[in-house]
PDB file of C-alpha atoms in Angstrom:
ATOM      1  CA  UNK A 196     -11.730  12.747   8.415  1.00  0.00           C
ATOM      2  CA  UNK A 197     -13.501   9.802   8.078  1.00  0.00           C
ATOM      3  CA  UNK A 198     -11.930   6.350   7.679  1.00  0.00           C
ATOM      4  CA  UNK A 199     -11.851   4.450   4.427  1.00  0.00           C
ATOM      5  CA  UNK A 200     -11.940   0.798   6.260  1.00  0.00           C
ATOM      6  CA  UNK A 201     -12.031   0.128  10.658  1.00  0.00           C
ATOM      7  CA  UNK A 202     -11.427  -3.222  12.030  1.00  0.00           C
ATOM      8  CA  UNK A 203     -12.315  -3.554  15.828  1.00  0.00           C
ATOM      9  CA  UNK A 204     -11.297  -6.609  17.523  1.00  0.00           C
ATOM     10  CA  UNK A 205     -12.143  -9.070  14.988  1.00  0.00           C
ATOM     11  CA  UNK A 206     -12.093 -12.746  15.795  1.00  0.00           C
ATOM     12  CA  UNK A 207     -12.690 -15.517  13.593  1.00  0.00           C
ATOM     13  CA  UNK A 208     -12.824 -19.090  13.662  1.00  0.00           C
ATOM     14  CA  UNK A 209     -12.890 -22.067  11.173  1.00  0.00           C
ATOM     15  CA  UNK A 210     -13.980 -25.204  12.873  1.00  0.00           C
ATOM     16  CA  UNK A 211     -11.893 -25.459  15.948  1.00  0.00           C
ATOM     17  CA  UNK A 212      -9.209 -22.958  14.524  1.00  0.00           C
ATOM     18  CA  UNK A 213      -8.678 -19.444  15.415  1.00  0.00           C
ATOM     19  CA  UNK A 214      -7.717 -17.720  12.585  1.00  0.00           C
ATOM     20  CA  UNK A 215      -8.011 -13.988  13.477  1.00  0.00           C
ATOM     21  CA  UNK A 216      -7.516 -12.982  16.929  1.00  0.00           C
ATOM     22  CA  UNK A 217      -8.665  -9.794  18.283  1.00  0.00           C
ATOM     23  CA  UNK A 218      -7.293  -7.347  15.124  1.00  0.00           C
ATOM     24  CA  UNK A 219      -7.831  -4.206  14.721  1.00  0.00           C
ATOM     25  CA  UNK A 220      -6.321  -1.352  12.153  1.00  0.00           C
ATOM     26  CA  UNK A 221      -7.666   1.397  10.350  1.00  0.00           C
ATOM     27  CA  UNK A 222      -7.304   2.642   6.653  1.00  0.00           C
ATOM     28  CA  UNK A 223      -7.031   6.198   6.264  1.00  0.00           C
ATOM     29  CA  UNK A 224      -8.975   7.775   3.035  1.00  0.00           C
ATOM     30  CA  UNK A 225      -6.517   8.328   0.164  1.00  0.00           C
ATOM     31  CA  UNK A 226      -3.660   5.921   1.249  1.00  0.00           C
ATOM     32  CA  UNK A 227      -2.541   2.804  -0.360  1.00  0.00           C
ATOM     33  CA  UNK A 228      -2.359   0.580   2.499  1.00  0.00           C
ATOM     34  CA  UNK A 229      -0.039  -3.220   2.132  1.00  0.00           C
ATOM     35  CA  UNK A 230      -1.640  -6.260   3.794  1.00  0.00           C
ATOM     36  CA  UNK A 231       1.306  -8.398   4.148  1.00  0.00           C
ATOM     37  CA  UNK A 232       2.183 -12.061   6.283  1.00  0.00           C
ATOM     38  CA  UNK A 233       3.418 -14.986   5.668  1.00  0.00           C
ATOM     39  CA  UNK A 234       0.831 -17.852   4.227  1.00  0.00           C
ATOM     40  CA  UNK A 235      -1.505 -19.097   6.507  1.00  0.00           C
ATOM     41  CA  UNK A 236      -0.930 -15.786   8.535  1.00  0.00           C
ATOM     42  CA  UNK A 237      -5.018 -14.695   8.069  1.00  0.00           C
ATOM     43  CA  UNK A 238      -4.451 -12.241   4.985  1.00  0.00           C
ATOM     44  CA  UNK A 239      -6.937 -13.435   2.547  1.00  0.00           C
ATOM     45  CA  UNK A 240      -9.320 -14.251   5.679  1.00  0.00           C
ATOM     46  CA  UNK A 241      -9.412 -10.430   6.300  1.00  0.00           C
ATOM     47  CA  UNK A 242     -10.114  -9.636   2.711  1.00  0.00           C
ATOM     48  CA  UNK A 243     -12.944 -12.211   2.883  1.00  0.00           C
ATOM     49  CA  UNK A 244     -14.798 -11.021   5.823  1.00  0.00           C
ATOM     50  CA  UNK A 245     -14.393  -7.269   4.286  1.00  0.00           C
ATOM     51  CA  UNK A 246     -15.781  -7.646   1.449  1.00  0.00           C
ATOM     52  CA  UNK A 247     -19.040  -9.422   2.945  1.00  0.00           C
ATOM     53  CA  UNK A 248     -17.856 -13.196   1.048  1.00  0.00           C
ATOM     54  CA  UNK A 249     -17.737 -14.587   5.361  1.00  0.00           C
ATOM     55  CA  UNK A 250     -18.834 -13.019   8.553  1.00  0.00           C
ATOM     56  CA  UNK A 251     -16.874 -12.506  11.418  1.00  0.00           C
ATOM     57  CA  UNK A 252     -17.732 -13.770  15.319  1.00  0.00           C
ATOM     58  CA  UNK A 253     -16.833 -11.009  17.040  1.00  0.00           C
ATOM     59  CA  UNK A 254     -15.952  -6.981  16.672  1.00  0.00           C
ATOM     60  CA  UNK A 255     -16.987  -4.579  14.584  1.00  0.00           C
ATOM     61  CA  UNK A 256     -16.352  -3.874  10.757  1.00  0.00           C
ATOM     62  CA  UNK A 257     -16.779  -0.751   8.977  1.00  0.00           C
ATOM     63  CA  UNK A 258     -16.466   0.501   5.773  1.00  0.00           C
ATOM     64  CA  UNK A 259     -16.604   3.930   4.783  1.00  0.00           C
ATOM     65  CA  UNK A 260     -18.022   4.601   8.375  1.00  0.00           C
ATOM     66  CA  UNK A 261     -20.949   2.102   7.484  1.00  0.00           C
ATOM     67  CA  UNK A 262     -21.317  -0.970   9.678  1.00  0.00           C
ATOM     68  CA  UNK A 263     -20.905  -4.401   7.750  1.00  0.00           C
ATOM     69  CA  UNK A 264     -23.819  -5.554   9.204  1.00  0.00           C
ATOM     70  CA  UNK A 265     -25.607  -3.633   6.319  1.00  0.00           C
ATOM     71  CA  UNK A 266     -23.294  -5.341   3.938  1.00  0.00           C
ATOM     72  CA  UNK A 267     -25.678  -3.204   0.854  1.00  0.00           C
ATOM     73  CA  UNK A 268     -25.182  -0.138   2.074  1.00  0.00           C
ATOM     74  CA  UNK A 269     -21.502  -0.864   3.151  1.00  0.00           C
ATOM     75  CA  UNK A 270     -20.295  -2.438  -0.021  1.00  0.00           C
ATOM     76  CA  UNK A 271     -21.982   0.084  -2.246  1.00  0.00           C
ATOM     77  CA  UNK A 272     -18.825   2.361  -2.469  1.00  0.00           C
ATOM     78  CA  UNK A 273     -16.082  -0.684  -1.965  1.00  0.00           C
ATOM     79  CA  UNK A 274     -14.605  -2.098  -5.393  1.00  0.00           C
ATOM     80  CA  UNK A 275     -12.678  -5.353  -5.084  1.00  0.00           C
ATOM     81  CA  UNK A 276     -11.013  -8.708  -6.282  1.00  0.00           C
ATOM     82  CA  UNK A 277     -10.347 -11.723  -4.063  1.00  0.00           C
ATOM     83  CA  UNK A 278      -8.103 -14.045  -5.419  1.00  0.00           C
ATOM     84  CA  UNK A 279      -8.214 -14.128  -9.505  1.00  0.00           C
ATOM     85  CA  UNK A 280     -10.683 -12.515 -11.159  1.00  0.00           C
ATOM     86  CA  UNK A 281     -13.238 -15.037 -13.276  1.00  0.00           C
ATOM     87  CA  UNK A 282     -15.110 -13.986 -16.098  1.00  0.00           C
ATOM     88  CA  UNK A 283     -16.835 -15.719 -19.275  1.00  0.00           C
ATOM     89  CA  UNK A 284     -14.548 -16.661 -21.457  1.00  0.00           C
ATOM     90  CA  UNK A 285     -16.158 -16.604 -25.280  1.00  0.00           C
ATOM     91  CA  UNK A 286     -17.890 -13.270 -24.043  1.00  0.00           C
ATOM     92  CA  UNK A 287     -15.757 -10.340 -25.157  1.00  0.00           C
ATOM     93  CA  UNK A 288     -14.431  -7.833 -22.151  1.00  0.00           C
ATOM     94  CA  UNK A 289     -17.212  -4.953 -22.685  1.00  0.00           C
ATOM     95  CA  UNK A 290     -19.607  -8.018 -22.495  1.00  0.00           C
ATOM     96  CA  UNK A 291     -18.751  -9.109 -19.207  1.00  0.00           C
ATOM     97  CA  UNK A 292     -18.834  -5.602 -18.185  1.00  0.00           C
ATOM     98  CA  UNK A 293     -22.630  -4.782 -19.478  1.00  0.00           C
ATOM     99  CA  UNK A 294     -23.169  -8.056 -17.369  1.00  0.00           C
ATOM    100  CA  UNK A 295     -21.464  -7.051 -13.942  1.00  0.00           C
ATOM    101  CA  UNK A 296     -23.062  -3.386 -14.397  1.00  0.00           C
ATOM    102  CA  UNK A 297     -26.790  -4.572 -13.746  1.00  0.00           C
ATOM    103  CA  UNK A 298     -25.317  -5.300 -10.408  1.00  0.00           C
ATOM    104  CA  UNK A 299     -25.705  -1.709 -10.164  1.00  0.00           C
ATOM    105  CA  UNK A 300     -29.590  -1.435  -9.553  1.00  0.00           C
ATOM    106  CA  UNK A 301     -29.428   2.721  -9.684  1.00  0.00           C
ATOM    107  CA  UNK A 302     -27.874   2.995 -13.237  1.00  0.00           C
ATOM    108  CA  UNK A 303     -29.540   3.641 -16.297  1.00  0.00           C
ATOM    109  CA  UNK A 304     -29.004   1.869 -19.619  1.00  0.00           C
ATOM    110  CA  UNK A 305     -26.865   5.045 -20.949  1.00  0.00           C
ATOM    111  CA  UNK A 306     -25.395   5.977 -17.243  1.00  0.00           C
ATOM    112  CA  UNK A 307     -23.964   2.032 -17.417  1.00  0.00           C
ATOM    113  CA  UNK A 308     -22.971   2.112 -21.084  1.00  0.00           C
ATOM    114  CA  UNK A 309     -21.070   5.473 -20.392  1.00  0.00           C
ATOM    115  CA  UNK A 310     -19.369   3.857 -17.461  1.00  0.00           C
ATOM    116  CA  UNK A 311     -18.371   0.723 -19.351  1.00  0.00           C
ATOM    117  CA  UNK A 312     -16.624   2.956 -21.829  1.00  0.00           C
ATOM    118  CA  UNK A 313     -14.995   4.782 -19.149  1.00  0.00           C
ATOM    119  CA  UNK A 314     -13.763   2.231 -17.517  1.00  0.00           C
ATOM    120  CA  UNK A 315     -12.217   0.368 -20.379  1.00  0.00           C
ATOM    121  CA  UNK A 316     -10.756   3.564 -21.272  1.00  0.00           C
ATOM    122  CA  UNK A 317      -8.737   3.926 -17.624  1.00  0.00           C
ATOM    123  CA  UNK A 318      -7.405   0.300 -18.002  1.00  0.00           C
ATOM    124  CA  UNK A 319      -6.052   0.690 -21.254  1.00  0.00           C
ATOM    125  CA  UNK A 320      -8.515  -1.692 -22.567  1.00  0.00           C
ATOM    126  CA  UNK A 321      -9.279   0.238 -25.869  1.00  0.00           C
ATOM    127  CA  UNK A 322      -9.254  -1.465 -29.221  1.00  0.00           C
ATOM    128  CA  UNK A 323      -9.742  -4.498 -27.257  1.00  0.00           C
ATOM    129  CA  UNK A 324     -13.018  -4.694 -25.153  1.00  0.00           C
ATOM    130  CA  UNK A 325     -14.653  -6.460 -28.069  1.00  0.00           C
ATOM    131  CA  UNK A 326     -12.376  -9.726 -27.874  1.00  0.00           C
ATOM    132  CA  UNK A 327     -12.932 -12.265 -26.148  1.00  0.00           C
ATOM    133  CA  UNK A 328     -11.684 -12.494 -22.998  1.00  0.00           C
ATOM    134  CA  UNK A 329      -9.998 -16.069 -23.729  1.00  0.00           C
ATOM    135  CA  UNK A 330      -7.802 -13.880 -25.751  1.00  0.00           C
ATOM    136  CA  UNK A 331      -6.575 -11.425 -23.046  1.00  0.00           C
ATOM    137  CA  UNK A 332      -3.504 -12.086 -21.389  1.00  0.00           C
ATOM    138  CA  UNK A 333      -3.462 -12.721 -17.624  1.00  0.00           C
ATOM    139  CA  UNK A 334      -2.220  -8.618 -17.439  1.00  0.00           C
ATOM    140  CA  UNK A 335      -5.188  -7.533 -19.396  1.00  0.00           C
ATOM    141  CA  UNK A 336      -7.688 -10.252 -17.521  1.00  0.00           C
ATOM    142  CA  UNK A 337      -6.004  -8.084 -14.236  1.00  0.00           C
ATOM    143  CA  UNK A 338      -7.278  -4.658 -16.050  1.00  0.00           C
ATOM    144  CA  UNK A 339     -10.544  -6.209 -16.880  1.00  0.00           C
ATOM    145  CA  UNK A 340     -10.511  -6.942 -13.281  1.00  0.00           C
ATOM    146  CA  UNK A 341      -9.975  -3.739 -12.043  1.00  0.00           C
ATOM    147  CA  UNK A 342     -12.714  -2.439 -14.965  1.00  0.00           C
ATOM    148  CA  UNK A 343     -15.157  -4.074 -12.658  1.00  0.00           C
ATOM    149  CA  UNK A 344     -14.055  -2.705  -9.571  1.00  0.00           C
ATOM    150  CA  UNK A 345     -14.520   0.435 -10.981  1.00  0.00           C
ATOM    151  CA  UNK A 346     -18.290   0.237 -12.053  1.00  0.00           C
ATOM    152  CA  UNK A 347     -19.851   1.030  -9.086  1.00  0.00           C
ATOM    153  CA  UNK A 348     -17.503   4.532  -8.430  1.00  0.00           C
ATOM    154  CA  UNK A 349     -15.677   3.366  -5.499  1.00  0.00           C
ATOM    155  CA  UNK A 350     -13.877   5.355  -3.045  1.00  0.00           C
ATOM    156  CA  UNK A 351     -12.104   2.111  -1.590  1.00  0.00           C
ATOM    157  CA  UNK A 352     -10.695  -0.979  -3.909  1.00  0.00           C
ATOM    158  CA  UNK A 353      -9.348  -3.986  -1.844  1.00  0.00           C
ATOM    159  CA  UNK A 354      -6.991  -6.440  -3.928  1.00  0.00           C
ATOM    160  CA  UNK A 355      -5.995  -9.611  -2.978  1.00  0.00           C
ATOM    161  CA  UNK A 356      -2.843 -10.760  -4.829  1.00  0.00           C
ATOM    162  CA  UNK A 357      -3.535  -8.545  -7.840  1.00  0.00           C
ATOM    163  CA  UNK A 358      -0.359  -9.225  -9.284  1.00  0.00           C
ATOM    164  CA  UNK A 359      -0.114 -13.101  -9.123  1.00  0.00           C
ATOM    165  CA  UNK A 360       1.308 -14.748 -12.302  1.00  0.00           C
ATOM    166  CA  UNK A 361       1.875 -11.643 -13.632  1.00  0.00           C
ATOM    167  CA  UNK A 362       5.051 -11.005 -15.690  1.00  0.00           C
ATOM    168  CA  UNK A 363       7.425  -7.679 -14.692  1.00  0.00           C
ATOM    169  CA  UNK A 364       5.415  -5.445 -17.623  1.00  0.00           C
ATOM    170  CA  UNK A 365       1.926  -6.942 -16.405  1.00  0.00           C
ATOM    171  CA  UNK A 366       3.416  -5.591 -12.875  1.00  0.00           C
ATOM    172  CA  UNK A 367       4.312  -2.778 -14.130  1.00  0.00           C
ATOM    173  CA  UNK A 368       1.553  -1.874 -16.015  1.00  0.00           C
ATOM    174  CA  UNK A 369      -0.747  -2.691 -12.878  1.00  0.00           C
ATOM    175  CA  UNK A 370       1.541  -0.656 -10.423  1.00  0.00           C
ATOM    176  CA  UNK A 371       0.964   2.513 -12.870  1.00  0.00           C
ATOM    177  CA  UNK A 372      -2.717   2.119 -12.979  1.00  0.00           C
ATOM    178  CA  UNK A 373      -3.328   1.446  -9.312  1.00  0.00           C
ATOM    179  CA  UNK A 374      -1.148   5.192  -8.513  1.00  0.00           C
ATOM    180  CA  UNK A 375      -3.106   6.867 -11.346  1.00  0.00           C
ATOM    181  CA  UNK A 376      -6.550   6.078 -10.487  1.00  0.00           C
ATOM    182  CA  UNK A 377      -5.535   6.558  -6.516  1.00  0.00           C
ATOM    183  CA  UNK A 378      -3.675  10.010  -7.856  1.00  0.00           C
ATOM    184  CA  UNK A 379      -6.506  11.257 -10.349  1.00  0.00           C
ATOM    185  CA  UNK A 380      -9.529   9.451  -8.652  1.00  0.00           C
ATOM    186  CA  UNK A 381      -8.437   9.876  -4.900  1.00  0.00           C
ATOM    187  CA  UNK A 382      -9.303   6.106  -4.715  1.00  0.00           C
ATOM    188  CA  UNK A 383      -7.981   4.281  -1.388  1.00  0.00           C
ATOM    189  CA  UNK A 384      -6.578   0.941  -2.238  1.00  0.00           C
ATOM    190  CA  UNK A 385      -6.162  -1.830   0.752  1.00  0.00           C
ATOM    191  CA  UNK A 386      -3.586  -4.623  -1.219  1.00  0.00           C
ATOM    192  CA  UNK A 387      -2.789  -7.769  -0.132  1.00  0.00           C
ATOM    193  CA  UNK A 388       0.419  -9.207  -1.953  1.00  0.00           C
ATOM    194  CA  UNK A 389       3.544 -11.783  -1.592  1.00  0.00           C
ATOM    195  CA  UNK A 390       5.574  -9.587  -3.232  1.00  0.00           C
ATOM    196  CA  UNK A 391       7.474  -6.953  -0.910  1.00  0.00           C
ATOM    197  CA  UNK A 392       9.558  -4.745  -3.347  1.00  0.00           C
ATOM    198  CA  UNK A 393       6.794  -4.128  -5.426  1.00  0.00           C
ATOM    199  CA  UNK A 394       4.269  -2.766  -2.586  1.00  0.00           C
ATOM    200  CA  UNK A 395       7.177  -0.620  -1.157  1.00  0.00           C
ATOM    201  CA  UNK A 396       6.965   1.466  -4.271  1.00  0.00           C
ATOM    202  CA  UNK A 397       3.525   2.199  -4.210  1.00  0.00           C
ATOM    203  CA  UNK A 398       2.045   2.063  -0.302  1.00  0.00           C
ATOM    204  CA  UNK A 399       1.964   4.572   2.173  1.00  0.00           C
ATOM    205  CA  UNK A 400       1.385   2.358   4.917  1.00  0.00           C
ATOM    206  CA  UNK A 401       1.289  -1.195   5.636  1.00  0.00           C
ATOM    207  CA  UNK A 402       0.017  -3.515   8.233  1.00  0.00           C
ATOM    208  CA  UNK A 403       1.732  -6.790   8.834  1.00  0.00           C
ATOM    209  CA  UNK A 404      -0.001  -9.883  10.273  1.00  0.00           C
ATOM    210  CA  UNK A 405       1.106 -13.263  11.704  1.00  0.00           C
ATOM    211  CA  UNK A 406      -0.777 -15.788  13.290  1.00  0.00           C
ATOM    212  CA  UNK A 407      -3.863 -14.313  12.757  1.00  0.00           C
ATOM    213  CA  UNK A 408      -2.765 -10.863  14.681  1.00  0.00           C
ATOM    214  CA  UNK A 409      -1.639  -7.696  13.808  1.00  0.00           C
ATOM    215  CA  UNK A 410       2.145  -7.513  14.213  1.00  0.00           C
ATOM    216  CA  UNK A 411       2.693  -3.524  13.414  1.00  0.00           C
ATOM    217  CA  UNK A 412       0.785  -1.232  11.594  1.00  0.00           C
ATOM    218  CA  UNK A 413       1.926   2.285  10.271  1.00  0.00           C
ATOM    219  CA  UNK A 414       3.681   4.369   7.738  1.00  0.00           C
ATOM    220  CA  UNK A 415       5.952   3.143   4.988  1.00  0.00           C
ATOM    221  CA  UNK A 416       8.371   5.691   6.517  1.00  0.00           C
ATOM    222  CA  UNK A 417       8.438   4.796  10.444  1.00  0.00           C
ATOM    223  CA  UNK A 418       8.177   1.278   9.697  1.00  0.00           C
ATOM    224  CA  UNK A 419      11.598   1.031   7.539  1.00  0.00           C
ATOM    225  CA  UNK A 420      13.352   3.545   9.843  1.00  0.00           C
ATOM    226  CA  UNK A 421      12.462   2.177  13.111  1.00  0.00           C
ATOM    227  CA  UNK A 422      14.027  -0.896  12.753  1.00  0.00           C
ATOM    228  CA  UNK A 423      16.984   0.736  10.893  1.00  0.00           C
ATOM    229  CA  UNK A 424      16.623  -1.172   7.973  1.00  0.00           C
ATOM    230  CA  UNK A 425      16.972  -0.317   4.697  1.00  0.00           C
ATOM    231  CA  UNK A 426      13.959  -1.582   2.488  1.00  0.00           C
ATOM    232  CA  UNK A 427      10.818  -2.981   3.486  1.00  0.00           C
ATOM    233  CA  UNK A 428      12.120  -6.740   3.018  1.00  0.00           C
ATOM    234  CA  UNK A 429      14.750  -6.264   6.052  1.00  0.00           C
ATOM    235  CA  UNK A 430      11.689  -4.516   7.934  1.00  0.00           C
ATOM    236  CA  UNK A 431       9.656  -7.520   7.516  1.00  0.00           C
ATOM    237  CA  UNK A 432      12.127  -9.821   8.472  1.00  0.00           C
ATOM    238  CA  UNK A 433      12.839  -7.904  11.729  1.00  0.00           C
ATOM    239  CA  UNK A 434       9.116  -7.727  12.703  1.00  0.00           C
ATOM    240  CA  UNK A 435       8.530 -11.214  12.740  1.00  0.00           C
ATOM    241  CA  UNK A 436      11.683 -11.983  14.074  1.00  0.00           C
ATOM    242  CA  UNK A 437      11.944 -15.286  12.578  1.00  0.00           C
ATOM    243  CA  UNK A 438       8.779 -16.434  12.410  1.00  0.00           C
ATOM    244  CA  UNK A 439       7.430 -18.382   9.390  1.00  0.00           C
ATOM    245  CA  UNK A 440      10.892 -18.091   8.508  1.00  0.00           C
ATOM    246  CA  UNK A 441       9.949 -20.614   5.763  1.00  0.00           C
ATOM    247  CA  UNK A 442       7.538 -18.991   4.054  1.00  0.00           C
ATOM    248  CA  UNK A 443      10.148 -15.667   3.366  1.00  0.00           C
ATOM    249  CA  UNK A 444      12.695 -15.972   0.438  1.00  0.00           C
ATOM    250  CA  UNK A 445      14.894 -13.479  -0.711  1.00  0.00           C
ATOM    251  CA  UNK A 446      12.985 -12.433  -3.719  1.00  0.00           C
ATOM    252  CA  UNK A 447       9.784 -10.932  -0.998  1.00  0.00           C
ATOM    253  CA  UNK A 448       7.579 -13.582  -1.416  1.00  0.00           C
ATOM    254  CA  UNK A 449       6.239 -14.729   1.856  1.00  0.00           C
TER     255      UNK A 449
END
């Protein structure tokens, strides 16, 4: 089977700092893979150069067995959002959408105004895709987020802190949609998040990176029971063995 997302000895440098050294994991089609490290430890760097927004120096990138090096072709099939999603306030949700859909050059008026509705519809958006989006709480500005990753049919959706500032029915509400679509839609999701106990009810794997290189990578499963810990926290913990001790706290933010 193909893979969703292969990384191949990627190195990159800001200035005179190596930030990823030599990493390299795969994403199997399907799975909901966790992205997790402690700040500074290269996370949103590797969402970055994934999604095309920097390039690496060295190794080799693929997505959906397509070589980032034809970022087009390789991103045509990838839904994401890095960081918080932005979108024009005093336009209403469904307007944004129209907007973002002409980003699709192979869509049709109808094929795009059909999608719009049927995206709304999957984030729960209904009866409220013609407010304004200054209106929306951060939750729904999240769904409207993951509205547009949806536009272009993806197969793989990468989220970078998708639940940031959320409160525990926003995360709720996000954790449900993110297993539906991946349940009914067979969408992979790669998710990068501070927050532990909430990606240890939803992954199947996870790959954990300090220092700008890959610490373990693996199932949910194998990683818990190999250390013989109990939750993912403890697992965490254990793996970095102390390092960027500071950045931990008891409540899984790292």
């Amino acid at each position: 089977m193909m893979k969703a997302l292969v990384l191949e000895n990627i190195s990159k440098k800001l200035g005179r700092r190596q930030i990823l050294k030599n990493i390299s994991f795969e994403v199997e089609q399907g799975n909901i893979t966790g992205f997790i490290g402690p700040n500074g430890a290269g996370k949103t760097t590797t969402i970055k150069m994934i999604t095309g927004l920097i390039n690496k120096d060295e190794g080799k990138l693929l997505l959906n067995g397509i070589d980032i090096k034809n970022k087009r072709m390789a991103l045509q099939n990838v839904g994401s959002i890095v960081e918080s999603p932005i979108f024009f306030p005093y336009m209403s949700g469904e307007e944004n959408l129209r907007d973002l859909s002409f980003l699709n050059e192979n869509m049709s008026k109808n094929e795009r105004e059909e999608k719009i509705k049927e995206v709304i519809s999957i984030v729960g958006l209904n009866g409220r895709e013609k407010d304004k989006v200054k209106t929306y709480s951060l939750g729904m500005k999240q769904r409207l987020g993951i509205a547009q990753s949806l536009l272009n049919n993806p197969s793989l959706v990468i989220l970078d802190e998708p639940t940031n500032g959320l409160d525990p029915l926003g995360i709720k509400e996000l954790r449900e949609l993110i297993l539906k679509l991946n349940r009914e839609k067979g969408i992979t999701f790669f998710i990068s998040s501070h927050y532990l106990n909430e990606l240890e009810q939803i992954c199947t794997d996870f790959v954990i990176i300090n220092y700008g290189e890959i610490k373990w990578k693996g199932k949910k499963e194998k990683l818990i029971s190999i250390k013989g810990k109990e939750n993912l926290e403890e697992a965490f913990v254990s793996i970095l063995g102390g390092e960027n001790a500071e950045n931990f706290n008891k409540d899984g933010v790292v």
